[in-house]
Amino acid sequence: MTNHPVLEVRNLVKVYGEGEAQVRALRGVSLTVERGDYVAIMGSSGSGKSTLMNILGCLDTPTSGRYLLDGVDVSRLDDRQLALVRNRRIGFVFQAFNLIPRTSAVSNVELPLAYAGMKAAERRRRALAALGMVGLADRADHEPNQLSGGQQQRVAVARALVTAPALVLADEPTGNLDTRSTADVLAVLDRLNRSGRTIVLITHEDDVARHAKRLIRLVDGQIVHDEVLHHSGNTAVLT
Amino acid sequence: MSIFETIRFAVRGVLANKLRSGLTVLGILIGVAAVILLVAVGNGSAKAIQASIERLGTNTLTVSSGGVRQSASATQNTSLTTDLVSALSDRNAAPDVKSASPVVTTAPDATYDGVDHTIAQFVGTTPTYLPAANDTVSRGTGFTDDDVKDARRVMVIGSTVAQALFDRTDPVGKQITVNGTLFTVTGVLADKGGSGFNDPNDIAIAPVTAVQESLTGYGPLNQLLVQATAPDSVDAAQAEVTAILNQKLHVANAASPPYRILNQSQLLSARQDSAKTFTVLLGAVAAISLLVGGIGITNIMMVTVTERTREIGIRKALGAPKRTVLTQFLVEATVLSLIGGLLGVAAAVIGSQFTIVGIKPVIVPASVALALGVSVAIGLFFGSYPASRAAGLRPIEALRYE
C-alpha cells in the first residue's frame, strides 16, 4: 500500500459540451504525486487547472483516462465508496470557501466527522482542535457571515484537515484574500505539509507557488512545465 | 451516520433558516386551514338547513281548501269541515293516517296585565295537532279531548308569546284576554328555534271549539293537518286522504279538486336536493383550494430545496453519501409539513368556533384527514424530489448551480 504514490493520473481527458460548443478542458494530463509532496499548479484562466483539481478531488469524472488514488482506480467506485473517499482520503479547500451558511464555524468543521460517523463529543473536541490549529478557537460559535474572508477560508482549511486526510487539495485558496489573510492560510498549509500531508494547490500567484516543493504549469489542458523547487524555509523569506 | 444524527441535522437545518422555514410552514398552514374551514362552512350550512326542515315535522300533509272552483257543482259545499276530520281518522279507510287535526287560524290581539301582543298564529285545533306539528309542551300541560268537547277556553302558548306577555313570570294558570275573551294558559311550548320573518314560536294553540265559539265563528276550517304513521308512508297517506276527500266532497273531476294537499316530505326532498347541490359545490371549491394550496406548497418546497442545491454539493464534497443527504431533506420536509399541517388543523378548529357569514361551521373529520394527508404528501414529495435530483448530481455540478 505505502509504495503507491498518493495520486497518479494517466492521460486524463475532459471534454465539456458537444459538437460546435465542445471544449477540451484537459487534453491528456499525466501526473504522479508522491506522499508528502507539496505541488503548486499554475496556469492562466481556462488552462484546465480547476477541472484537473475537481477530478483529483473526486468531485467530477474525467471523460477518459485513469485516476489512481492510493493505488485504487477511482472510476470503479460507486457513489457510496466515492463518498467514503471524499470523506476519509481528501480534504478539499475551495476558492469560494463553500461553508454552509447560517451554521457556526465549529459545526461546519464537524461536518466531515459527522459523515464519518464519529460521536458528537469526540467530534466537537477534534473540530475545536482543528480550529485552534488555524488560530480561530475563539471564533468557533461565529457563523460564516460574521467572519472575514480570511477567517472563512481558515475555517474551510480546518474543515479540510479535521479528518486528517493524506491529501489536501486547495483550489486557489488565497484567490479571494488580502495579503495578510493569504499569509495566514499559507502558514497553515506549510505546517500541514511539514507534518507529512500531501498538498496540491492551484494558484496564479508566484508568491504563493514559491511555498511549494514542485511547480507544474498547465497551458490549454496540457502540462508544459514540471520542476522541483529547491529551497527550504521559504515561509521565512516571504513573511 | 445514524438516523438520530441525521434527524438532528435536519432539525438544525430547519432552525438555521427561521424565515424560510416559517414561510414554508405558513404556506402549508393556510392550505390546510382553508380546505378544512371551507368544508366546515358548507357542512354547517347543510346541517342548518336540515335542522330547520326537521323542525317542521316531516311526516305531515296539510290539506287546505280553495283549489280550483268547479262551476258545474257550485251549489255543492266543498269547504273543509270537522266531519272530514272524523272521516280521515277512520282506521279502515285510511290505515296510513295516524291522526287528522282540524285547523282554524286567526291573528288576534292578546292582553295580559296591560301588555299587548298580536299573536301571529292563533290555532284552534285538537290535541293531535301538537305531535303532528312537532310541538312539545315544555312547561305545564297541553289541552285534552274533553277540553275540545266542552269548548273550554284554555291554550298553550309559544315561547315568543310567553316572553312578550309575561316576560319572566310563569304564564301557566294565568288568564289572557284574547279579543275580549279570557283564555287560561295551561302550558308553554318548547322553543322551536328558527328566526327571521316566520317566527315559529309566535303561536298559541287552543281547542278548535273554543276558538270557533269566541273568535272565528262556525265557518269552514282553514286547514286539516294530517299526520302519517311514518315518514315513508306519507305518500300512501296522501292517496288515502285524496280518495276520502274526493268521496266526501263529491268531487266529479279528480284532476281539479277543490282542495290542495301540501306534502311536507316533498318539500323536504326538494330542500335536501338543494342542500346536496350546495355540498357538492362546496366540495368542488374545497378541491380547488386544496389544489391551489398544494401548488403553493409545491412552489415553496421546490424553491427552498432547489436554492440549497449548492449546500447539497458542499455536503457531498465533504463525503456525505446520497442516502444521508436524502434522509436529511426528507426529515426536514416532514418536520415542516407536519408542523404546518397540524398548525393548519389547529387554525381551522379555532376558526370554526366563530360564526362565519351567519353560518356556524361544523368540521367534517374526513376533510381534516384529506387536507392533512394531501398537504403532507405534497410537502414530502416536492421537498425530497429536488433534493434527490441534487443529491444525484456530481458534487461539482451541484456546487456550480446558481
PDB file of C-alpha atoms in Angstrom, chain A:
ATOM      1  CA  MET A   1       0.000   0.000   0.000  1.00  0.00           C
ATOM      2  CA  THR A   2       2.602   2.530   1.097  1.00  0.00           C
ATOM      3  CA  ASN A   3       4.655   2.165  -2.049  1.00  0.00           C
ATOM      4  CA  HIS A   4       1.809   3.579  -4.131  1.00  0.00           C
ATOM      5  CA  PRO A   5       2.040   7.236  -4.975  1.00  0.00           C
ATOM      6  CA  VAL A   6      -0.707   9.299  -3.305  1.00  0.00           C
ATOM      7  CA  LEU A   7      -2.175  10.070  -6.665  1.00  0.00           C
ATOM      8  CA  GLU A   8      -1.411   9.043 -10.161  1.00  0.00           C
ATOM      9  CA  VAL A   9      -3.254  10.191 -13.288  1.00  0.00           C
ATOM     10  CA  ARG A  10      -2.679   8.766 -16.740  1.00  0.00           C
ATOM     11  CA  ASN A  11      -3.662  10.534 -19.922  1.00  0.00           C
ATOM     12  CA  LEU A  12      -6.579  12.395 -18.370  1.00  0.00           C
ATOM     13  CA  VAL A  13      -9.040  13.969 -20.871  1.00  0.00           C
ATOM     14  CA  LYS A  14     -12.042  16.084 -20.020  1.00  0.00           C
ATOM     15  CA  VAL A  15     -14.406  17.369 -22.684  1.00  0.00           C
ATOM     16  CA  TYR A  16     -17.309  19.710 -21.980  1.00  0.00           C
ATOM     17  CA  GLY A  17     -20.297  20.158 -24.287  1.00  0.00           C
ATOM     18  CA  GLU A  18     -20.863  18.631 -27.696  1.00  0.00           C
ATOM     19  CA  GLY A  19     -20.415  19.471 -31.369  1.00  0.00           C
ATOM     20  CA  GLU A  20     -19.637  23.134 -32.126  1.00  0.00           C
ATOM     21  CA  ALA A  21     -19.654  24.138 -28.454  1.00  0.00           C
ATOM     22  CA  GLN A  22     -17.214  21.389 -27.491  1.00  0.00           C
ATOM     23  CA  VAL A  23     -14.436  22.470 -25.144  1.00  0.00           C
ATOM     24  CA  ARG A  24     -11.468  20.229 -24.432  1.00  0.00           C
ATOM     25  CA  ALA A  25     -10.517  21.311 -20.922  1.00  0.00           C
ATOM     26  CA  LEU A  26      -7.895  18.607 -20.397  1.00  0.00           C
ATOM     27  CA  ARG A  27      -6.008  17.034 -23.295  1.00  0.00           C
ATOM     28  CA  GLY A  28      -4.160  14.108 -21.806  1.00  0.00           C
ATOM     29  CA  VAL A  29      -2.627  15.030 -18.478  1.00  0.00           C
ATOM     30  CA  SER A  30      -0.339  12.549 -16.780  1.00  0.00           C
ATOM     31  CA  LEU A  31       0.952  13.258 -13.306  1.00  0.00           C
ATOM     32  CA  THR A  32       2.240  11.419 -10.260  1.00  0.00           C
ATOM     33  CA  VAL A  33       2.361  12.938  -6.802  1.00  0.00           C
ATOM     34  CA  GLU A  34       4.352  11.203  -4.082  1.00  0.00           C
ATOM     35  CA  ARG A  35       3.485  11.141  -0.404  1.00  0.00           C
ATOM     36  CA  GLY A  36       4.489  14.296   1.475  1.00  0.00           C
ATOM     37  CA  ASP A  37       4.875  16.378  -1.663  1.00  0.00           C
ATOM     38  CA  TYR A  38       3.702  19.978  -1.953  1.00  0.00           C
ATOM     39  CA  VAL A  39       2.652  20.720  -5.512  1.00  0.00           C
ATOM     40  CA  ALA A  40       1.574  24.051  -6.924  1.00  0.00           C
ATOM     41  CA  ILE A  41      -0.337  24.036 -10.209  1.00  0.00           C
ATOM     42  CA  MET A  42      -0.240  27.288 -12.145  1.00  0.00           C
ATOM     43  CA  GLY A  43      -1.871  28.318 -15.318  1.00  0.00           C
ATOM     44  CA  SER A  44      -3.916  31.078 -16.873  1.00  0.00           C
ATOM     45  CA  SER A  45      -7.662  31.147 -16.735  1.00  0.00           C
ATOM     46  CA  GLY A  46      -9.083  28.394 -18.958  1.00  0.00           C
ATOM     47  CA  SER A  47      -5.920  26.282 -18.802  1.00  0.00           C
ATOM     48  CA  GLY A  48      -7.889  23.455 -17.180  1.00  0.00           C
ATOM     49  CA  LYS A  49      -6.326  23.639 -13.738  1.00  0.00           C
ATOM     50  CA  SER A  50      -9.658  23.805 -11.891  1.00  0.00           C
ATOM     51  CA  THR A  51     -11.019  20.937 -13.973  1.00  0.00           C
ATOM     52  CA  LEU A  52      -7.955  18.869 -13.033  1.00  0.00           C
ATOM     53  CA  MET A  53      -8.411  19.757  -9.387  1.00  0.00           C
ATOM     54  CA  ASN A  54     -12.110  18.771  -9.377  1.00  0.00           C
ATOM     55  CA  ILE A  55     -11.257  15.411 -10.897  1.00  0.00           C
ATOM     56  CA  LEU A  56      -8.455  14.889  -8.355  1.00  0.00           C
ATOM     57  CA  GLY A  57     -10.957  15.716  -5.588  1.00  0.00           C
ATOM     58  CA  CYS A  58     -13.466  13.160  -6.945  1.00  0.00           C
ATOM     59  CA  LEU A  59     -15.975  15.967  -7.448  1.00  0.00           C
ATOM     60  CA  ASP A  60     -16.025  15.421 -11.207  1.00  0.00           C
ATOM     61  CA  THR A  61     -15.338  12.498 -13.505  1.00  0.00           C
ATOM     62  CA  PRO A  62     -12.917  12.509 -16.458  1.00  0.00           C
ATOM     63  CA  THR A  63     -14.091  11.811 -19.999  1.00  0.00           C
ATOM     64  CA  SER A  64     -11.254   9.347 -20.381  1.00  0.00           C
ATOM     65  CA  GLY A  65      -8.017   8.409 -18.665  1.00  0.00           C
ATOM     66  CA  ARG A  66      -7.173   6.699 -15.397  1.00  0.00           C
ATOM     67  CA  TYR A  67      -7.053   8.161 -11.928  1.00  0.00           C
ATOM     68  CA  LEU A  68      -5.481   6.081  -9.169  1.00  0.00           C
ATOM     69  CA  LEU A  69      -5.857   7.383  -5.644  1.00  0.00           C
ATOM     70  CA  ASP A  70      -3.605   5.466  -3.266  1.00  0.00           C
ATOM     71  CA  GLY A  71      -3.422   2.845  -5.999  1.00  0.00           C
ATOM     72  CA  VAL A  72      -7.228   2.495  -6.296  1.00  0.00           C
ATOM     73  CA  ASP A  73      -8.908   3.231  -9.622  1.00  0.00           C
ATOM     74  CA  VAL A  74     -11.491   5.861  -8.698  1.00  0.00           C
ATOM     75  CA  SER A  75     -13.658   5.257 -11.806  1.00  0.00           C
ATOM     76  CA  ARG A  76     -14.553   1.810 -10.460  1.00  0.00           C
ATOM     77  CA  LEU A  77     -16.042   3.148  -7.223  1.00  0.00           C
ATOM     78  CA  ASP A  78     -19.798   3.549  -6.704  1.00  0.00           C
ATOM     79  CA  ASP A  79     -21.499   6.544  -5.098  1.00  0.00           C
ATOM     80  CA  ARG A  80     -21.137   5.251  -1.548  1.00  0.00           C
ATOM     81  CA  GLN A  81     -17.462   4.398  -1.929  1.00  0.00           C
ATOM     82  CA  LEU A  82     -16.783   7.746  -3.582  1.00  0.00           C
ATOM     83  CA  ALA A  83     -18.453   9.485  -0.620  1.00  0.00           C
ATOM     84  CA  LEU A  84     -16.155   7.497   1.647  1.00  0.00           C
ATOM     85  CA  VAL A  85     -13.076   8.507  -0.377  1.00  0.00           C
ATOM     86  CA  ARG A  86     -14.045  12.185  -0.304  1.00  0.00           C
ATOM     87  CA  ASN A  87     -14.667  11.919   3.400  1.00  0.00           C
ATOM     88  CA  ARG A  88     -11.572   9.977   4.537  1.00  0.00           C
ATOM     89  CA  ARG A  89      -8.814  10.498   1.982  1.00  0.00           C
ATOM     90  CA  ILE A  90      -9.247  14.015   0.670  1.00  0.00           C
ATOM     91  CA  GLY A  91      -9.570  17.431   2.237  1.00  0.00           C
ATOM     92  CA  PHE A  92     -10.776  19.995  -0.258  1.00  0.00           C
ATOM     93  CA  VAL A  93     -10.396  23.768   0.136  1.00  0.00           C
ATOM     94  CA  PHE A  94     -12.483  25.805  -2.298  1.00  0.00           C
ATOM     95  CA  GLN A  95     -11.706  29.227  -3.657  1.00  0.00           C
ATOM     96  CA  ALA A  96     -15.253  30.312  -2.708  1.00  0.00           C
ATOM     97  CA  PHE A  97     -14.860  28.849   0.826  1.00  0.00           C
ATOM     98  CA  ASN A  98     -18.163  26.917   0.473  1.00  0.00           C
ATOM     99  CA  LEU A  99     -19.071  26.969   4.133  1.00  0.00           C
ATOM    100  CA  ILE A 100     -22.658  26.048   4.972  1.00  0.00           C
ATOM    101  CA  PRO A 101     -24.469  29.334   5.646  1.00  0.00           C
ATOM    102  CA  ARG A 102     -26.139  30.129   8.974  1.00  0.00           C
ATOM    103  CA  THR A 103     -24.197  27.359  10.630  1.00  0.00           C
ATOM    104  CA  SER A 104     -21.479  28.021  13.207  1.00  0.00           C
ATOM    105  CA  ALA A 105     -17.792  27.612  12.349  1.00  0.00           C
ATOM    106  CA  VAL A 106     -17.366  24.637  14.647  1.00  0.00           C
ATOM    107  CA  SER A 107     -20.470  22.927  13.172  1.00  0.00           C
ATOM    108  CA  ASN A 108     -19.035  23.440   9.697  1.00  0.00           C
ATOM    109  CA  VAL A 109     -15.739  21.867  10.740  1.00  0.00           C
ATOM    110  CA  GLU A 110     -17.578  18.999  12.445  1.00  0.00           C
ATOM    111  CA  LEU A 111     -19.485  18.115   9.292  1.00  0.00           C
ATOM    112  CA  PRO A 112     -16.968  15.691   7.670  1.00  0.00           C
ATOM    113  CA  LEU A 113     -16.528  13.944  11.042  1.00  0.00           C
ATOM    114  CA  ALA A 114     -20.299  13.580  11.374  1.00  0.00           C
ATOM    115  CA  TYR A 115     -20.478  11.973   7.941  1.00  0.00           C
ATOM    116  CA  ALA A 116     -17.638   9.693   9.045  1.00  0.00           C
ATOM    117  CA  GLY A 117     -19.886   8.545  11.877  1.00  0.00           C
ATOM    118  CA  MET A 118     -17.962   9.979  14.812  1.00  0.00           C
ATOM    119  CA  LYS A 119     -19.697  10.570  18.147  1.00  0.00           C
ATOM    120  CA  ALA A 120     -20.743  14.135  18.959  1.00  0.00           C
ATOM    121  CA  ALA A 121     -18.392  14.793  21.897  1.00  0.00           C
ATOM    122  CA  GLU A 122     -15.270  13.484  20.148  1.00  0.00           C
ATOM    123  CA  ARG A 123     -16.299  15.368  17.035  1.00  0.00           C
ATOM    124  CA  ARG A 124     -16.563  18.662  18.861  1.00  0.00           C
ATOM    125  CA  ARG A 125     -13.197  18.124  20.541  1.00  0.00           C
ATOM    126  CA  ARG A 126     -11.445  17.464  17.226  1.00  0.00           C
ATOM    127  CA  ALA A 127     -13.252  20.323  15.468  1.00  0.00           C
ATOM    128  CA  LEU A 128     -12.165  22.757  18.181  1.00  0.00           C
ATOM    129  CA  ALA A 129      -8.607  21.426  17.938  1.00  0.00           C
ATOM    130  CA  ALA A 130      -8.661  21.958  14.159  1.00  0.00           C
ATOM    131  CA  LEU A 131      -9.975  25.475  14.630  1.00  0.00           C
ATOM    132  CA  GLY A 132      -7.192  26.031  17.161  1.00  0.00           C
ATOM    133  CA  MET A 133      -4.643  24.968  14.539  1.00  0.00           C
ATOM    134  CA  VAL A 134      -5.843  27.676  12.171  1.00  0.00           C
ATOM    135  CA  GLY A 135      -5.974  30.191  15.034  1.00  0.00           C
ATOM    136  CA  LEU A 136      -9.743  30.543  15.218  1.00  0.00           C
ATOM    137  CA  ALA A 137     -10.540  28.789  18.501  1.00  0.00           C
ATOM    138  CA  ASP A 138     -12.166  31.987  19.763  1.00  0.00           C
ATOM    139  CA  ARG A 139     -14.483  32.220  16.735  1.00  0.00           C
ATOM    140  CA  ALA A 140     -15.938  28.719  16.987  1.00  0.00           C
ATOM    141  CA  ASP A 141     -19.504  29.892  17.501  1.00  0.00           C
ATOM    142  CA  HIS A 142     -19.472  32.552  14.793  1.00  0.00           C
ATOM    143  CA  GLU A 143     -21.498  31.987  11.658  1.00  0.00           C
ATOM    144  CA  PRO A 144     -19.780  32.385   8.253  1.00  0.00           C
ATOM    145  CA  ASN A 145     -21.310  35.815   7.627  1.00  0.00           C
ATOM    146  CA  GLN A 146     -19.816  37.047  10.905  1.00  0.00           C
ATOM    147  CA  LEU A 147     -16.300  36.132   9.764  1.00  0.00           C
ATOM    148  CA  SER A 148     -13.931  37.912   7.388  1.00  0.00           C
ATOM    149  CA  GLY A 149     -12.907  36.262   4.101  1.00  0.00           C
ATOM    150  CA  GLY A 150      -9.573  35.140   5.534  1.00  0.00           C
ATOM    151  CA  GLN A 151     -11.228  33.730   8.613  1.00  0.00           C
ATOM    152  CA  GLN A 152     -13.804  31.896   6.500  1.00  0.00           C
ATOM    153  CA  GLN A 153     -11.028  30.372   4.394  1.00  0.00           C
ATOM    154  CA  ARG A 154      -9.195  29.284   7.543  1.00  0.00           C
ATOM    155  CA  VAL A 155     -12.421  27.630   8.761  1.00  0.00           C
ATOM    156  CA  ALA A 156     -12.570  25.872   5.369  1.00  0.00           C
ATOM    157  CA  VAL A 157      -8.946  24.742   5.808  1.00  0.00           C
ATOM    158  CA  ALA A 158      -9.764  23.480   9.309  1.00  0.00           C
ATOM    159  CA  ARG A 159     -12.686  21.553   7.803  1.00  0.00           C
ATOM    160  CA  ALA A 160     -10.362  20.045   5.176  1.00  0.00           C
ATOM    161  CA  LEU A 161      -7.759  18.885   7.693  1.00  0.00           C
ATOM    162  CA  VAL A 162     -10.021  17.783  10.557  1.00  0.00           C
ATOM    163  CA  THR A 163     -10.331  14.234   9.196  1.00  0.00           C
ATOM    164  CA  ALA A 164      -6.543  14.040   8.918  1.00  0.00           C
ATOM    165  CA  PRO A 165      -6.629  13.215   5.180  1.00  0.00           C
ATOM    166  CA  ALA A 166      -3.488  12.109   3.405  1.00  0.00           C
ATOM    167  CA  LEU A 167      -4.216  14.528   0.561  1.00  0.00           C
ATOM    168  CA  VAL A 168      -5.239  18.160   0.848  1.00  0.00           C
ATOM    169  CA  LEU A 169      -6.433  19.821  -2.361  1.00  0.00           C
ATOM    170  CA  ALA A 170      -6.745  23.583  -2.411  1.00  0.00           C
ATOM    171  CA  ASP A 171      -8.312  25.355  -5.395  1.00  0.00           C
ATOM    172  CA  GLU A 172      -6.961  28.921  -5.320  1.00  0.00           C
ATOM    173  CA  PRO A 173      -7.315  29.076  -1.538  1.00  0.00           C
ATOM    174  CA  THR A 174      -5.931  32.615  -1.473  1.00  0.00           C
ATOM    175  CA  GLY A 175      -7.681  33.882  -4.583  1.00  0.00           C
ATOM    176  CA  ASN A 176     -10.223  35.943  -2.672  1.00  0.00           C
ATOM    177  CA  LEU A 177      -7.989  37.027   0.180  1.00  0.00           C
ATOM    178  CA  ASP A 178      -5.883  40.054   1.081  1.00  0.00           C
ATOM    179  CA  THR A 179      -2.122  39.731   1.715  1.00  0.00           C
ATOM    180  CA  ARG A 180      -2.410  39.238   5.444  1.00  0.00           C
ATOM    181  CA  SER A 181      -5.068  36.534   5.201  1.00  0.00           C
ATOM    182  CA  THR A 182      -3.082  34.898   2.401  1.00  0.00           C
ATOM    183  CA  ALA A 183      -0.065  34.635   4.688  1.00  0.00           C
ATOM    184  CA  ASP A 184      -2.242  33.149   7.447  1.00  0.00           C
ATOM    185  CA  VAL A 185      -3.705  30.470   5.191  1.00  0.00           C
ATOM    186  CA  LEU A 186      -0.341  29.607   3.588  1.00  0.00           C
ATOM    187  CA  ALA A 187       1.276  29.295   7.005  1.00  0.00           C
ATOM    188  CA  VAL A 188      -1.355  26.726   7.927  1.00  0.00           C
ATOM    189  CA  LEU A 189      -0.747  24.778   4.688  1.00  0.00           C
ATOM    190  CA  ASP A 190       3.039  24.866   5.196  1.00  0.00           C
ATOM    191  CA  ARG A 191       2.624  23.494   8.684  1.00  0.00           C
ATOM    192  CA  LEU A 192       0.382  20.736   7.353  1.00  0.00           C
ATOM    193  CA  ASN A 193       2.968  19.757   4.748  1.00  0.00           C
ATOM    194  CA  ARG A 194       5.732  19.706   7.348  1.00  0.00           C
ATOM    195  CA  SER A 195       3.608  17.265   9.363  1.00  0.00           C
ATOM    196  CA  GLY A 196       3.615  14.920   6.380  1.00  0.00           C
ATOM    197  CA  ARG A 197       0.414  15.725   4.475  1.00  0.00           C
ATOM    198  CA  THR A 198       0.458  15.819   0.716  1.00  0.00           C
ATOM    199  CA  ILE A 199      -0.772  19.134  -0.633  1.00  0.00           C
ATOM    200  CA  VAL A 200      -1.826  20.065  -4.139  1.00  0.00           C
ATOM    201  CA  LEU A 201      -2.642  23.710  -4.609  1.00  0.00           C
ATOM    202  CA  ILE A 202      -3.844  25.811  -7.503  1.00  0.00           C
ATOM    203  CA  THR A 203      -2.757  29.392  -7.736  1.00  0.00           C
ATOM    204  CA  HIS A 204      -1.901  32.061 -10.247  1.00  0.00           C
ATOM    205  CA  GLU A 205       0.341  33.980  -7.856  1.00  0.00           C
ATOM    206  CA  ASP A 206       4.087  33.294  -7.958  1.00  0.00           C
ATOM    207  CA  ASP A 207       4.425  34.237  -4.283  1.00  0.00           C
ATOM    208  CA  VAL A 208       2.023  31.501  -3.345  1.00  0.00           C
ATOM    209  CA  ALA A 209       3.593  28.962  -5.706  1.00  0.00           C
ATOM    210  CA  ARG A 210       7.005  29.580  -4.148  1.00  0.00           C
ATOM    211  CA  HIS A 211       5.766  27.829  -0.966  1.00  0.00           C
ATOM    212  CA  ALA A 212       5.537  24.551  -2.851  1.00  0.00           C
ATOM    213  CA  LYS A 213       8.234  21.944  -3.444  1.00  0.00           C
ATOM    214  CA  ARG A 214       7.157  21.318  -7.005  1.00  0.00           C
ATOM    215  CA  LEU A 215       5.683  23.592  -9.636  1.00  0.00           C
ATOM    216  CA  ILE A 216       3.520  22.485 -12.542  1.00  0.00           C
ATOM    217  CA  ARG A 217       2.336  24.801 -15.313  1.00  0.00           C
ATOM    218  CA  LEU A 218      -0.737  23.984 -17.358  1.00  0.00           C
ATOM    219  CA  VAL A 219      -1.444  25.551 -20.745  1.00  0.00           C
ATOM    220  CA  ASP A 220      -4.515  24.607 -22.803  1.00  0.00           C
ATOM    221  CA  GLY A 221      -5.122  21.444 -20.848  1.00  0.00           C
ATOM    222  CA  GLN A 222      -1.597  20.101 -21.038  1.00  0.00           C
ATOM    223  CA  ILE A 223       1.355  20.112 -18.656  1.00  0.00           C
ATOM    224  CA  VAL A 224       4.074  22.249 -20.232  1.00  0.00           C
ATOM    225  CA  HIS A 225       6.366  22.638 -17.257  1.00  0.00           C
ATOM    226  CA  ASP A 226       7.157  20.444 -14.239  1.00  0.00           C
ATOM    227  CA  GLU A 227      10.009  21.467 -11.956  1.00  0.00           C
ATOM    228  CA  VAL A 228      11.159  20.644  -8.461  1.00  0.00           C
ATOM    229  CA  LEU A 229      11.849  23.789  -6.430  1.00  0.00           C
ATOM    230  CA  HIS A 230      14.932  23.510  -4.248  1.00  0.00           C
ATOM    231  CA  HIS A 231      14.583  25.689  -1.253  1.00  0.00           C
ATOM    232  CA  SER A 232      13.785  25.424   2.408  1.00  0.00           C
ATOM    233  CA  GLY A 233      12.369  27.759   4.992  1.00  0.00           C
ATOM    234  CA  ASN A 234      10.607  29.654   2.245  1.00  0.00           C
ATOM    235  CA  THR A 235       7.950  30.929   4.612  1.00  0.00           C
ATOM    236  CA  ALA A 236      10.607  32.907   6.470  1.00  0.00           C
ATOM    237  CA  VAL A 237      11.705  34.518   3.239  1.00  0.00           C
ATOM    238  CA  LEU A 238       8.221  35.615   2.319  1.00  0.00           C
ATOM    239  CA  THR A 239       6.997  36.888   5.678  1.00  0.00           C
TER     240      THR A 239
END
